[in-house]
Every structure is written in structure tokens, then in C-alpha cells.
Amino acid sequence: MSDDLDLLDAYWRAANYLSVGQIYLLDNPLLREPLRAEHVKPRLLGHWGTTPGLNLLYAHLNRAIRMRDLNALFVTGPGHGGPGLVANAYLEGTYSEIYSSVTDDVDGMRALFRQFSFPGGIPSHVAPETPGSIHEGGELGYALLHAYGAVFDHPDLLALCVVGDGEAETGPLAASWHSNKWLDPRRDGVVLPVLHLNGYKIANPTVLARIPTDELAALMRGYGFAPRFVGGDEPRAVHAELASTLDEVLDEIAAIKADPPAGRPAWPMIVLRTPKGWTGPKEVDGRQVEGTFRAHQVPLANTRTDAGHRAKLEEWMRGYRPEELFDDAGGLVPELRALAPEGARRMSANPHTNGGLVLRDLAMPDFRGHAVTVDRPGVESSAATTVLGGFLRDVMARNTDRFRLFGPDEVASNRLQAVFDVTDRAWNAEVVEGDEHLAPGGRVMEVLSEHLCQGWLEGYLLTGRHGLFTSYEAFIHIVDSMLNQHAKWLKTTRSIPWRAPIASLNYLLSSHVWRQDHNGFSHQDPGFLDHVINKKAEVTRVYLPPDTNTLLSTMDHCLRSRHYVNVVVAGKQPQLTYLTMDEAIAHCTRGLGIWDWASSPSDDVAGEPDVVLACCGDVPTLETLAAAKLLREHCPDLAVRVINVVDLMRLQPRTEHPHGLSDKEFDALFTVDKPIVFAFHGYPWLIHRLTYARRGHGNLHVRGYKEEGTTTTPFDMVMLNDLDRFHLVMDVIDRVPSLGSRAASLRQRMADARLAARRYTREHGEDDPAIANWTWQ
Amino acid sequence: MSDDLDLLDAYWRAANYLSVGQIYLLDNPLLREPLRAEHVKPRLLGHWGTTPGLNLLYAHLNRAIRMRDLNALFVTGPGHGGPGLVANAYLEGTYSEIYSSVTDDVDGMRALFRQFSFPGGIPSHVAPETPGSIHEGGELGYALLHAYGAVFDHPDLLALCVVGDGEAETGPLAASWHSNKWLDPRRDGVVLPVLHLNGYKIANPTVLARIPTDELAALMRGYGFAPRFVGGDEPRAVHAELASTLDEVLDEIAAIKADPPAGRPAWPMIVLRTPKGWTGPKEVDGRQVEGTFRAHQVPLANTRTDAGHRAKLEEWMRGYRPEELFDDAGGLVPELRALAPEGARRMSANPHTNGGLVLRDLAMPDFRGHAVTVDRPGVESSAATTVLGGFLRDVMARNTDRFRLFGPDEVASNRLQAVFDVTDRAWNAEVVEGDEHLAPGGRVMEVLSEHLCQGWLEGYLLTGRHGLFTSYEAFIHIVDSMLNQHAKWLKTTRSIPWRAPIASLNYLLSSHVWRQDHNGFSHQDPGFLDHVINKKAEVTRVYLPPDTNTLLSTMDHCLRSRHYVNVVVAGKQPQLTYLTMDEAIAHCTRGLGIWDWASSPSDDVAGEPDVVLACCGDVPTLETLAAAKLLREHCPDLAVRVINVVDLMRLQPRTEHPHGLSDKEFDALFTVDKPIVFAFHGYPWLIHRLTYARRGHGNLHVRGYKEEGTTTTPFDMVMLNDLDRFHLVMDVIDRVPSLGSRAASLRQRMADARLAARRYTREHGEDDPAIANWTWQ
């Protein structure tokens, strides 16, 4: 082994030493005295198994960064190898720069060790607290997606992405190798995947470690990569092989970047096979540990109470020869210090890993320019997402380096096709005659995988860019768990001062529950709203604009915002328009409000109504207005207040959500003693959950989706769920005693109207035009 | 082409004809008069593009079934090709047997056409209503998983699984090719995957259709298959090639089954490349349709209003030569009728596709035999899941052909390792020295993919077997959307009389939110309960047994149940036991109840309490009991009622859920006017959502998980979320005015105790033993 690699080995030993120290030690960090029980943590919480492999790759990539002045970041698929990434950030000096109490000396090392996985300290994973991380890896499957998201539109960036062989069994990871079909070698950076076969998960071997090498090579070639295999359990040999392989693949990458081939290049990737828990205890209590699943967490479990275990720990740590690695003060010796890259070239300090630092505002076109004319409310029609498409086209045209649109093959289906006036779909696979809008440099990311869309977008946002994800409402549940993890990242980073805010994660759910005419029950589910609202209130926002201009205003707001999860629900079908642009802006700014033109009497908004009709969502708004009209016709003396809600979070108490109305405001709008019939887009109990603490809650009656539906007409769908105009009127009748003797006959009329509507639909296969073409006129 | 294949082609044409007829026609089903506008449906809702390929495969598999007497089923990945599967069930006679109004004649054909995607009719997808289906395909990604689940433990069954090239882009599908590593050729049946490359999704080409053939072949070999390629756009040639290929691969499969090789065989699979919308209109309005994404739904959109479109439809349908296919009465001509298999060999009538028909009860061991002794409540400890493991071992031992355990590498981690006394992990990949409990015939299915676990289990249940899925609570959100789809299937099939009930989908969530000591925030989320409860009440059940004996009783109940989704949450750490087995059974049968031994005064359960302490979940129960003890010590005259809830659904009104308590029962337990401090395992608002309509709701104060947590000690976790015993006492103090002057000093004591506990933890890295080792003693 060359001197060069001898030093590299020493650096690796230092990282391993610091990793073990974090897992085990409270004190005596440099083992300058014999290890005693009280030096050891009482609870040992961490993961050793994957860590030496991560440290190995990190050290070798450092070497390449120095040699080639690479702009690189490290995506740690096995995020529970947290001690390794923390160790490396400490060795590079970044850790002490950011966390000034963790100094570059014995005291600092003690603090470094103590804080790890310790109450009041840092998490055991590659958490947001870890410098250089855009990826926690707590939930597995998204490492490659985050890496690709990071390098899109960052042509000079290299993401080394370690894929654990456990993670490689997950669905999202298995699909995400294909990301190379969306990468443009000219415009984008490069992902170098390293599939790390250490062979074991928690208690089992891994699949990819237990198939023949030629099958694994075929799999990687089938994914479009040119695989290289490196492996062994003798450090010197592995160092030499890994260094030369890295040199080779980085040369190859440089050649591709310098002169991209026509078509998709076969990007290199590396399969690294090293033992799990490498350099750790070979055996414990007579059972093999190194190279088995038993090395996954803490190889020596009883180091506090069992002197034998403790002796083994001491032997293990001393095996790294700390006295050669750290000077008297406890700092890294200069010749090793020289191995780390400098400044922003350090992977732990690469500004792309703190996306808010490199985030530039979107150049926003004026959404008002896309307003539709609304002469009278509820009379004209417009397809909200078609108009939004024009706005998004202008956003894309003005931000060709920092904004992308993501969707599972639904951009055109969701009527956003205007964006193709200025860009294409990203596509670096074969193109044939007749293909439309496919190009390597396209900025619309379409793939039939919500996981891929979400993962790419997360990586793109986390490294300082902007985006929008459009999807079916029902199937966005596919990424429930990914949303969870991203929302946790946003929540945690709000209290990490050195993490700058990033752009919001924006969803447009357009093929929504009420209009699955083609698809029926399997495509119906509005529960993503419930899911999102469970996340920390400071992070989540939910908007249901009822028409075109409110959608434009809402989307403009969302695209400008920072560090939120914004969910916007808006149908893609032509529908009535209600508000002029000025009115829409005012309404969206308030988040909800009385629609006096729809209320009766419409000239007295301050008066006390007999009943409140509230609505949230485009379809419920239509039905509510139709109900209000029916009430106006049939009960002209009934005072009906119509409230439309755009910003769902306004319903929560102010103590629960920053957007929440004060109780005074809420009571003034909804009254404290009048019946409220609330027509909601989603599950009705969501409204109860948001409002249960309000004074008027006992008077609240909510209609929404109750899991009834099939392939049928739009009006049949609302009838199946009792959300239709006639049923809303019946709900009012049942709750307003003052209707007196008129109640029974009106109720019967409404029931008859429902029956007639159903009969018409069953007979004609479409809705009665009098219902389908209803306007406020 | 041989006569044989000429006939097969005619059968295919018949299926295609019936498919197009379903999408388009209201009347004139056999085109015995010229097609007029009123014969056409006013709304055209269906998917043509994938249908001819499905029909082709179905017809060819029918040929093979007849020739080889195969026991086969057809898993339709592209489930929106619904008209094709309905057409085939009709051609086979199954449809008319089940739906007697859809007769085998002109009138029946008219009814068949009319009902499709029509109000009051049938859904457009391969829905539960479709005979022969175990897979709707509404949400894509799970076809192969369902197919593998179906053949596990069905050694004679062949599942032909069509994987659409759109679906193939999803994560779950991309990972599920590896299912062959869990298949035992001796014990299990066979899946024959057909990757159908018709090249397009809704608006885009597909990835696998646009990579070189050698890459695709490598990918399939990498997945462990031996791929065959068939393709073309000339029917005669494709028939010949597909028939011979199918013969070849079925010979190969038969050879493997007859004499399984040592190790994992390279199972055959077929790549079929045919045009999207094959045999449909080549061009419409000057744009190519057949062979492009424009064939995805309805190639001719305006057949009712546009005479040109209508003429084209008529030409298209007549091109199938219906007069050759159907006799005067409208029935299939005898020589084609003879091509369908008979009886249960028809794929539309295979009893495995109606799993309840073949379902056999589990042979249940007596769970009482596993009871732990509880001499005094709240004093002894037991690890609930360890004991459960013994019970599950006995279940597995007695049901070696019909029960499997599924989990993402967590069976041992969740302490269920006793099952390995009687079985192994299924594993048909390489085995090396030192491996534990891996064997091709193992009945524990472990893979690091919740998607694979869930999909396999669904397929296993849908074909008449039993199972249990154990997982991390947080990461079970990964399958939120799959759960949705399965719950929809259960809901829909409840009202399909010919569908027999299947075994319940059982979850054990054991590594739960409160004990992520190793992992911290990224592994915390109790929201799956919220998600499940959104599904139809008749389908979902949620249980939170507080200790070992209640867990045993609960699990016994779940494993015996039918057609539910049962979610059981129970921690894997040692914890206090409270109830003897008899008490546990009684408590679980009631679903909730007063714990009089923990209440004070404990001899007067009928008396009116001053405050109710309610709890649900193991950790909240512990904290609640500790709080009750503190109150007993500090406020001996305070009447405290302790209620434990096992069956969460008991809290809902009876009108909302069949398990719901009547208002009278609820009021008697929880009072209508006394403060209720409720300690809950999950998000607190879930309790509010369940109880908002109860009289005493205004007095309810809920503590639960509020998204606070990190890597820390168990007691620090509950403190971070204000669920700890001290905080619960403070909550009582704040709500019971009768405490008078004692309130302030007791409150201060509790606050001090919290501070002291936190200080201890921060200093020692573990919880104060006085807290950690607390008992009711």
C-alpha cells in the first residue's frame, strides 16, 4: 500500500474510532487511562454495522475531492450510520465550526461522544442536525431519489450515494435506479451510486448479497449502469482496489461530462462488498459478530456491567491506535488533517446540503395576468387547472434553472399542458416518431411512480430549488410516509439555526375524489388532508380554492412560501367561477369569508342568520350554492349565511395553528347558536376534529365523503354521499325549527328531486342537464 | 396459422368485440342494424388501450389450460382493462351464472354493454364485481405481489400475471420481481409474469419500452428470471409466436415442478410487445391512435355527436366480424364456446379467486395456555410480544398450510422469535454458514419492504388463507395506500353475495412511537390509526391491549375473525402486567372498562368520581396508573375513576361504528359532567374525533403524541409530549376545583418532579430508576 493509502487508512481509523466512541463512551475519550465502567454509557443506542463502510467511502471520496477539486456531497442511504457522518464532519472541522462547544480537542471529543444518542444530545441517525446531510435515512428507500433530486440543474455537482443492501430491497429504491433516464449529462450533475453489500439487515441476509454476482451485474446493467465490483475484508487490499476503481469511474464520469454521448450514457456505479461491522469485534460470547447481522447495532451490549465486554471494547478501540491519530490536545494530527478537503469542498460543508443557503427566489410572473373575467358570480365557467397551466408555463419560462414540475404521468391529464409551450418532459431514453414533448433537457418530470416524483422533488428542494407535484388525490397516499419524513425534517430544521429555510413542498391534487367518472371507487380517497394535518401545525397548510381565480392566487402564494408543506386541492373539470381576481385575492388572504351575494338577505351580512351554510372545496361549494338558491326560492324569509373556506387551517383554534381564527372571529362568522351545515370536500370528521373546541361546535353538521362511490356521474357521486344540494336543503330543514309547517312539504320535494335525479341518471347514463348545467343565474 | 390458432383468433376477436361494445354501446349490441347516435352511450368511460393485449393473453392461456388441464388464475396488472376481463368471464359463461340477468343472448349482451361504467352498473376496472379477479389494479404496483401471495402454499396453482409497462415503473412492482427468492418450487405454485410492453402510459411512453432489448433482458435476468420475447403487430404471427412460447415456458415450468433443482430455479417470464389499442382505430382526426398513448382510454371520443366518429366505431366493431362469432340468438358459436375451459378450470371461476370459498378455519391452540400469572395488578413484568411469540408458534405449528407471518426484518426484533422453534424464514437465495432459520419452506416472510409484505399477505388472504403482518408503527404508513385499496375491496365485497368472506388483514404494530430509544424522531408516528379509522367502519377494528394477557386475548380474537382490518398496537419491551387471563378476556370482551383496583375509592365503582382518568395503549396506561397512585397518595379523598380502553372503536357512537358504546353506557362510564383526563397512545385529536358527539365531550382533555421526540429515554419521551404521570396529575389539578388550597403546592411538586426527572436523565443518560422501575405496589 502506498504512503498515500497508509494515510487514508489512518484517517479511516480515526473516523471509526470516533464512531465507536460516540456509541460507547461518556468519558475517557482518548483512552488515556484504563477503561472503567463509569466511562461507558449506561444505555448503548446506535448502529455500528454500516458505519465502517460509510467511513471508508467518505475517506476515499475525500481523496478524490482533493485530487480533482470535486464539488461533491454524500447521501447516506444507511442513515443509521449516524456516528460515521458525525465523525467525519468533526474530522473536517465543520462540526466544531457549527457546534462551537464541541471543540477540536479532548474536551470536545468528550462532548462529541457524550451527546450522541443521549438525552438532550443528538439523534443516532444522519439527522438534520448532522452537517452535510440532506437525507436522514430513518425510513429507507429514498437515498438515490434524493441524490438525483440534488444534482438536477446542478451540472457541476457529484452526489455519491451509498445504497445499503437492506434499503435496496424496498420498492422505491428498486425503481429509482431508473432515474438515470431523466438525467441530462449537459444540464444536470452526476450521481455515483455505491451499492454497499455488507450482507445483512437487522436479523437477515440481504437479497442482493445472496444472488450470484453475474445476476447482480445483469441487474445493474439492466438498470442502465456500468457496474464495478470492489470487495474484501483486508483493509489494505480494499483501499487499493477502491482507490483505483474510484479513479477509474471518476475519469469515466469526467469524460462523459466533457463530451456527452448522443443518447443516454451508461453511468458507472460501484458494488462494494465489505463485512458488516468491519474492524469491530470478530466474536462476542462465542458467536461471530463481524460480518454478520449481529453487528447491526451494538456488538458489545454489556460493557458497563460486564468486565469482559468492557475489555473487548477497549481492545477494539485501541486497535485503531488513537495515539497515532490524535495529538496531545486531542486534535487530529496534521498529516491526517491535511487529508480533508477545505472550505466548501468539505462534504460536511457543501452549501448544497443546506439548500436554503443557495436558494434563490423564483422570478414570479404576475398571476393576475391570468385572471378569468367574472362578471357575475356563479354564472360563467372555467377549467381552473387549465388556466393555472398558463401561469405555471410563465413560471417555468422565467425559472429555467430552479423550478420543475413533477407528476405521475398526469400533467396533461390535469390540464396543465400549457407548460409544454416552453419546456418538455425530461426524457433521456429512446425517442420515436410521434413522441410529444420529450427531451433530455425537459423540466417536467413524469414517471408512473409517486415515490419517484416525491423523492426527486424532496432532493431538489433540499438543495435549494422550487417545485410542484401534481397527482391524483387518492394515490398521493402512496407517499404518506415520505411526506411524514419530509415534514419531520422541516419541523426539526426550524429549530436548527444554521439550517436556512428551503422552498415549500407544494402539492396540487387535481383528479380529486368527486370526479373519478372513469375510475370509480378505487380512485377515491380524500384522506391525504387528514394525514397532512397530523403533522406539526407550523409546517402544514391546506387550501381548497373554489374556482379559477382563487386557485391562481393560492398557487402564487404557495410558490413564494418557504419551509411549508402546502396542499392545494382543485378539480380539473370546467366549473363555475365566483370571484373576480381582486375578490379572489381578498378572499384567499382572509382564508375564508361570507359570500354575501349568495347569502340571503344578501345586503345584510352583519345580521344574524337563521342558518349558516359553510363549504370548502370546489364541488361542495357548487352544491352549497345550489342549496342556498333553493332555500332562497322556497324559503325567502329564511336568513341564510354562506361561508366559503379556502384555507382549511383557519378553522382550528389559534392555539393549535398559526392560521387559526380567534374564537371571537369564528363565533362572529359561524355564530354560537345557529345551525351550521358544512359541505366539505373530504371526510366529514376532519371538520369536527378542527372545530371541536369552538363554541358553536354542537350546532355543526358536516357532510363530506363517506366512502361511497363507484364509476358514475358527478351528481350521482354527491348523492351517494349525501352531499348534494337537495340533501343539504334537507339538512337545513331538519335543523331550523322556524320553518314550521313548510318543512315537511319542502323536505318531500327535496327527496323527490333526489329520486328524480337518480332515475334520470340511471336511465340516460348522464346527469339531468338542469342539474349539470345549473348556475347561480 | 393452424386451424387451432384461427379459432383462437376468433375467440380473441369475440373478446375484443365485447370489450369495445361495453365501452361504447347502449343498444344494438350485435350491430344488426346500422349504428345510430342513440345506440351509443352519452358518456364514454373506460380504457381500451390495454384491453386487446389482455384478451390476447387470456385466450392463449385458455388454450394452455385446456391442453394441460392447468389450475390457473389471471392477475390483471392493468386493471383498467376491465372490459376485457368482463368480456372473458361472459364468454366463459361465468358471468351469466353469477349475474343471471346478463344472459347469454342478445338481451344479455345489451345488458352487459349497458351496465359497464354506467350509473347503477359496474365499475370500469377489474373490480371485486368481476368474476375471477383478486386484483383491481386501480392503484398500480401490486400485481406481481398479489400473484405470488396467491400461489404460496398452493403448489398446483399457476398465476399468469400481466404486468403493464406503466405499472412496471412503480416502486413496489420494481421490487416485487425479487419475490422469486421466497418461492419454494416444492411447496408453492408458480407465477408466470408477462411484462406487456404496449409502450405507453396516459400521455407518455414507458421506460421499459424505451430501453434497448439487451438492457431489458439483463434486467429480467438480474431479477432472476429467464426472459422470452414475443411481439409484433400482425395477429397471425403473434398468435403463432405466443402459442409456441407459452408451450415452451409451460413445459419448462412443468419440468421444474416435476424435479425441482437444488437452489433457486430461473423461472421463465415473457416480454410481450404489442401495440397499445391494437386492432382499434389506426387514426382519428388525422392523428395516429393505435400504437400510441392516444389509445389509452376511448379512441373515438365523440361517437354520439360526430357521425364520422360513429362510422369509424361501426367499422372498427364490424372488423371483428361479429356475425361469425355469435349465433342468431346472440350466444357464442359452439366452436368458440369449446375453446373455453370448463367448470372450475375457467379462470373466471377458479375458486381461488373467491378466497372465502376455499378458506379453512385456523386450527387454534388455546391462547389461555400462554397466560402469564398475575398475582397482583401492576407489580410483575412481562414482555407481551415475547409471550405472544409462543402463541404464534403454536398457531404456526398447527397450520402449516394456511398461515404465514410477514414482516420487514422485524420478527426477531419484535420478540416473536419463538416461531423459529417450528419454522424458518422463507428463503430461496444463497445460504452461508452461520445463517439462522433460513429455508425455502420457511413460513416467516421477511423482506425489508413493507410493500412486499403487504402485497404478499393480501394475495395470500384473497386466495383463502390467514396471516399476520408485524411492523414498525411509524413505517406502516408506507402501505397506507395499499391498505386503502384492500379496505375498499373488503367494503365492496360485503355487498357482493357470491363473494365469500375472507380472513382478516391483521397488523401487529410493535416497535411503536413511545419506544424508539435507538432511532428517535424519524421512527415516530402513531398516525396509522387515524388512517385506518377513515376507512368504512364496518371493516376496521383497532385494539391497544395494555399488557400480555390482553394482547393474547386480542390476537386470538383477530386471528379468528373474518373480513376486517384489525390493527393491534403493543410494545415489545417488558412492562407491567395488570390482568389475569380471565380478567383479560372479560376486559377485551367489553373492550373497555373501569379498573376498580386502580380507582379510588376502589370499593365503590358505582359511586360518582371527581375525575376520570382514561387510558388507551400500554405506555399511557402505565403513566395513568402512576398518576392515579400519586393522586391517591396526595389527595386521598379525591374520587378517581380509572378506565382502560382496549377496543378504540368503543368510543365512537353506536351509529358510527358497530362496536360503539351507546350514549347511556358511555355516559355511565365517563360521566357527563366530570373532568376526563385521557392519556392516549396516538395523536390526541383522534380521541376528540371519536367522541365529539358524546355529552361529556366538553370535559374531555386528551394527552397523546404531539410530534415531539428524539433519541432519548422512555420517560423523557412521555415528558416531551406531556403524557407523563406528573403532567397527568397537573392536568387533574387544573380541572378539579375541589382540591382547593392543596392544588398549588401539589402542582409545584409535580413540576419539580418533572424537572428532577429531566435532570436525572440528562446527567445519567438513563431514567431515574425510581421512575423506570415503578410498580403499583
Coordinates of C-alpha atoms in Angstrom, one line a residue, chain A residues 152 181-184 187-188 404-405 420 423-429 437-447 456, chain B residues 204:
Chain A
F152 CA -30.8 18.0 -11.3
K181 CA -33.4 8.1 -17.8
W182 CA -34.3 11.5 -16.5
L183 CA -30.8 12.8 -16.2
D184 CA -29.3 15.2 -18.8
R187 CA -27.6 20.3 -17.7
D188 CA -27.5 18.1 -14.6
R404 CA -39.6 21.8 -12.1
L405 CA -43.0 20.2 -12.3
F420 CA -45.3 22.3 -22.9
T423 CA -40.5 23.1 -22.0
D424 CA -40.6 19.3 -22.5
R425 CA -40.8 16.3 -20.4
A426 CA -37.3 15.2 -19.2
W427 CA -36.5 12.0 -21.1
N428 CA -33.2 10.5 -21.9
A429 CA -34.4 7.1 -23.1
H437 CA -42.5 16.9 -25.8
L438 CA -39.8 14.6 -24.7
A439 CA -36.3 15.9 -24.4
P440 CA -33.3 15.3 -22.1
G441 CA -33.5 18.9 -21.1
G442 CA -37.2 19.0 -20.3
R443 CA -38.3 20.4 -17.0
V444 CA -41.4 18.3 -16.5
M445 CA -40.7 15.2 -14.5
E446 CA -43.2 12.5 -15.3
V447 CA -42.9 8.9 -14.3
W456 CA -36.8 13.7 -6.7
Chain B
N204 CA -46.1 9.2 -22.1

